[in-house]
Structures are given as C-alpha cells and as structure tokens.
mmCIF file of C-alpha atoms in Angstrom:
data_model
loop_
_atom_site.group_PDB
_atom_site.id
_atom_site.type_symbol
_atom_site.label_atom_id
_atom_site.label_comp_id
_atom_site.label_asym_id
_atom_site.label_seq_id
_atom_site.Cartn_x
_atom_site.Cartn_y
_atom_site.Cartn_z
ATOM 1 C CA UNK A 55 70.466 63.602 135.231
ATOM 2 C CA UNK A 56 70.160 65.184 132.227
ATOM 3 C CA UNK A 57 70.102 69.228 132.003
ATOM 4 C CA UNK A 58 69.061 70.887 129.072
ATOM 5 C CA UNK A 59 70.429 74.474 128.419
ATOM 6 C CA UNK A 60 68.686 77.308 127.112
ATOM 7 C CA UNK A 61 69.532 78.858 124.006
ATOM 8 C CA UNK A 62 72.149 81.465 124.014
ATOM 9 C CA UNK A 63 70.782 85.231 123.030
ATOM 10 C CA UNK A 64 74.494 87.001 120.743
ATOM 11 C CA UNK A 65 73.597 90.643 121.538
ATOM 12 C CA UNK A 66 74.907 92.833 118.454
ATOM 13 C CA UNK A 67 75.079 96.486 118.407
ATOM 14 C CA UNK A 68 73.029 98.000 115.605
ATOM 15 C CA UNK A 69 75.069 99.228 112.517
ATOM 16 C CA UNK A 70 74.478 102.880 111.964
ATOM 17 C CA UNK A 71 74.912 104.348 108.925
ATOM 18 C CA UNK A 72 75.183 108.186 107.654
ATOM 19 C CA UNK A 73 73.054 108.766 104.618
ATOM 20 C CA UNK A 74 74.209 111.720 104.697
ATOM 21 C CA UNK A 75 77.847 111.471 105.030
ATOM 22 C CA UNK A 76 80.131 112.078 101.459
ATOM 23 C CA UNK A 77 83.589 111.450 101.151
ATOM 24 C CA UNK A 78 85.966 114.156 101.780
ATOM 25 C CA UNK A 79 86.778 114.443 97.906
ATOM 26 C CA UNK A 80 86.075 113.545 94.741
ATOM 27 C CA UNK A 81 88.196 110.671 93.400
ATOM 28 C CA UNK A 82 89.440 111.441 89.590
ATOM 29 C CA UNK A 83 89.198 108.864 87.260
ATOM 30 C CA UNK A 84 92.515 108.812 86.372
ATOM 31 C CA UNK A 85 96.007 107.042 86.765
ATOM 32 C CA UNK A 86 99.670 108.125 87.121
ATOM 33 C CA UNK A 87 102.893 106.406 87.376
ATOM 34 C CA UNK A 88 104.770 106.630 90.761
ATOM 35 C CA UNK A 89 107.558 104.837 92.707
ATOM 36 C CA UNK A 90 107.010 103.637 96.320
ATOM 37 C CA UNK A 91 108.777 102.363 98.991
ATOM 38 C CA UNK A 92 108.157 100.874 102.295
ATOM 39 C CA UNK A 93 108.746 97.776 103.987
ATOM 40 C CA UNK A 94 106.613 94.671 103.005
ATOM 41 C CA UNK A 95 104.711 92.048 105.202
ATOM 42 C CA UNK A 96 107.995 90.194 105.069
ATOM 43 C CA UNK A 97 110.252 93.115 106.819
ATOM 44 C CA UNK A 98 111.955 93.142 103.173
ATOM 45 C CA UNK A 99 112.550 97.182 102.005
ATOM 46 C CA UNK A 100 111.075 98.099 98.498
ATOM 47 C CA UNK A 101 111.853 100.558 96.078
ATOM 48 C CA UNK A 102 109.682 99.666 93.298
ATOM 49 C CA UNK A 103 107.829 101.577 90.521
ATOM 50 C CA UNK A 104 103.827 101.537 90.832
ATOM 51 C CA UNK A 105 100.513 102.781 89.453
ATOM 52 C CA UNK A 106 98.141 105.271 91.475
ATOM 53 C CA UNK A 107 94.860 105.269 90.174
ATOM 54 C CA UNK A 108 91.139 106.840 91.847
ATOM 55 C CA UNK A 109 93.453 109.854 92.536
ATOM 56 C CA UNK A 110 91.628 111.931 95.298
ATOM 57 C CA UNK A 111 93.132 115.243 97.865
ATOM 58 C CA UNK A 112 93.750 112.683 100.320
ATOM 59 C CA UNK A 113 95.428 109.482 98.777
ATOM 60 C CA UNK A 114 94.849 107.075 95.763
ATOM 61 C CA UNK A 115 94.657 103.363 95.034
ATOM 62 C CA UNK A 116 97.958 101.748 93.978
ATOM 63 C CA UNK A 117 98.965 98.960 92.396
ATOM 64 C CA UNK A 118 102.052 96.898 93.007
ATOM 65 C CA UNK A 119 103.322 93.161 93.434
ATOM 66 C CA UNK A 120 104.244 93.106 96.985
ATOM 67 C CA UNK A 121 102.237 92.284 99.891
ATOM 68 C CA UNK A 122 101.439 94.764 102.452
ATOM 69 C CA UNK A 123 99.641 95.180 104.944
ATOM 70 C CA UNK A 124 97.242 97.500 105.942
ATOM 71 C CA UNK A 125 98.834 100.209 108.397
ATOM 72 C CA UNK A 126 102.082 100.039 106.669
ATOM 73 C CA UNK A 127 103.394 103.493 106.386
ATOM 74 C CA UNK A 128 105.428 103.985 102.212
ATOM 75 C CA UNK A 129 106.445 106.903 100.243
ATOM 76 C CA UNK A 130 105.299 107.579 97.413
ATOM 77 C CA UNK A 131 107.209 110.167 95.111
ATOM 78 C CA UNK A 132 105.367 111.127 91.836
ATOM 79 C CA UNK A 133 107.225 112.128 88.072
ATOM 80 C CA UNK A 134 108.248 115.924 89.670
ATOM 81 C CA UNK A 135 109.809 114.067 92.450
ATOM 82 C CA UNK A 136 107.995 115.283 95.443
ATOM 83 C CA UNK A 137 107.242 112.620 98.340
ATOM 84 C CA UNK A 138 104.762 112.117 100.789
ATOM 85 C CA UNK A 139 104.387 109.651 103.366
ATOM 86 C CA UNK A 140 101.207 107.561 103.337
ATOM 87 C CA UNK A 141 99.276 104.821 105.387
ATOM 88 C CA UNK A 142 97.304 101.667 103.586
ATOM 89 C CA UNK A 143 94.077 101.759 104.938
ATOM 90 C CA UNK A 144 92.941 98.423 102.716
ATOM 91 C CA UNK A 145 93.731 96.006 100.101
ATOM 92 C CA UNK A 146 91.114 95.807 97.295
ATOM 93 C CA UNK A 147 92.029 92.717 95.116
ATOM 94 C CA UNK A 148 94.675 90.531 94.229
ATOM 95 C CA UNK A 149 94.801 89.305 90.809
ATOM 96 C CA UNK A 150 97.748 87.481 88.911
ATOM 97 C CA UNK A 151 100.239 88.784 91.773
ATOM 98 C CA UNK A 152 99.370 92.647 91.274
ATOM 99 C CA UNK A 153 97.399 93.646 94.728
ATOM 100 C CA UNK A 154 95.514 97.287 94.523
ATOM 101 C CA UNK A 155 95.615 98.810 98.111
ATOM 102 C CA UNK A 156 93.403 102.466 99.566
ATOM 103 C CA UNK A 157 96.477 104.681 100.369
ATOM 104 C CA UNK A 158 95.841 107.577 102.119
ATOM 105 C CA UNK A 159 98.492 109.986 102.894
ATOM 106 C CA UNK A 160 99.596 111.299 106.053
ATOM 107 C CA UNK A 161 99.636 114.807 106.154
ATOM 108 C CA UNK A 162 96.831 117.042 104.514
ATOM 109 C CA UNK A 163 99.555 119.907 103.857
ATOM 110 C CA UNK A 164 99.613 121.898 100.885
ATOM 111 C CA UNK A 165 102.300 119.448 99.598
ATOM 112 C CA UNK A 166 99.685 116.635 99.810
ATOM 113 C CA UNK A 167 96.869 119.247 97.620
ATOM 114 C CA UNK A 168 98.901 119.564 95.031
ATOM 115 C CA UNK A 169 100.691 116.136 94.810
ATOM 116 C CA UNK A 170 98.835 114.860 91.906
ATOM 117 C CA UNK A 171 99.006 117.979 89.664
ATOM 118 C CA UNK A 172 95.726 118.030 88.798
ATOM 119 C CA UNK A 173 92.682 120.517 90.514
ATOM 120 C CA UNK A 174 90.235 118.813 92.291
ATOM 121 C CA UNK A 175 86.684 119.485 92.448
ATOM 122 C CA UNK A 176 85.036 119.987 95.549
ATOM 123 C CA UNK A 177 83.009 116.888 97.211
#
C-alpha cells in the first residue's frame, strides 16, 4: 500500500526590524596604524602590526593576515601605547590573505572614548 504524505508547513518567525534604531556612533572615515595581539583560529599567539579603519566610540574594523574568529578576545594598543581589550563581532572580507574583521572593544570606559584621539560626533 502506498501512502502519500502531506506536505510539510517550515514555520519561520517574522524578522523584525527597527526603522528607527541608529548605531550607537558615528563611524569616522578614517584609518590608523595599530598592533594587535590575540590568539588565532589555530591556538597560535600573535603580535602583529595592523590597520583600524571605520573608527567609531566603540571599536573599528581591522585589517590583518591571520584568521580569527569571531568571539576572539585581542588587544589592540594604538601609536601612544594605550591598550584595550576587544571582541570580533564579524569578518567582512578576505581578499589576497588580508581579512577585515568588526572589532568592538570591551569596556566603554573613558580609556575606550578617547582611544582613537580623535572627537567623535554624536550619532
């Protein structure tokens, strides 16, 4: 005897978004040269010079030729020397070996305001 089953119904909850929601601050259009450190995918400890670019109050996008991944806690210390701990919330892109990852740091102390040297406007 052959049975025939009925279609299955995939019940999806609706995506919501905020049309009203901003981002907590402005990013700046700008770059600067930092080092980080961290541990990579591969366990392996870095110490490596990087770029921050999309500078914002409350992280930056870096680039760098290791592969992390996203949850990875890494210092980043800028020219003064001042470091802050940080968490990758993505990776971008990866071109030619150089991935950009969305860092955003850890604590939102005045350290962390005035980490980039630069005055922010508000968002």
């Amino acid at each position: 005897m052959k049975t025939h089953s009925s279609p299955r119904h995939i019940h999806t909850a609706p995506v919501v978004r905020n049309p009203v929601s901003k981002r907590r601050s402005n990013r700046m259009g700008l770059s600067a040269a930092i080092h980080l450190s961290g541990e990579d995918r591969q366990k392996t400890t870095f110490n490596v010079p990087a770029r921050a670019s999309n500078l914002n109050l409350h992280g930056a996008a870096v680039q760098l030729g290791r592969d992390l991944p996203v949850g990875a806690m890494v210092v980043l210390r800028n020219s003064r020397g001042t470091e802050l701990s940080a968490r990758v919330v993505t990776q971008i892109s990866a071109v030619e070996g150089v991935r950009t990852y969305g860092i955003e740091f850890v604590d939102g102390d005045e350290r962390a305001k005035q980490f980039w040297g630069i005055s922010f406007p508000s968002a």
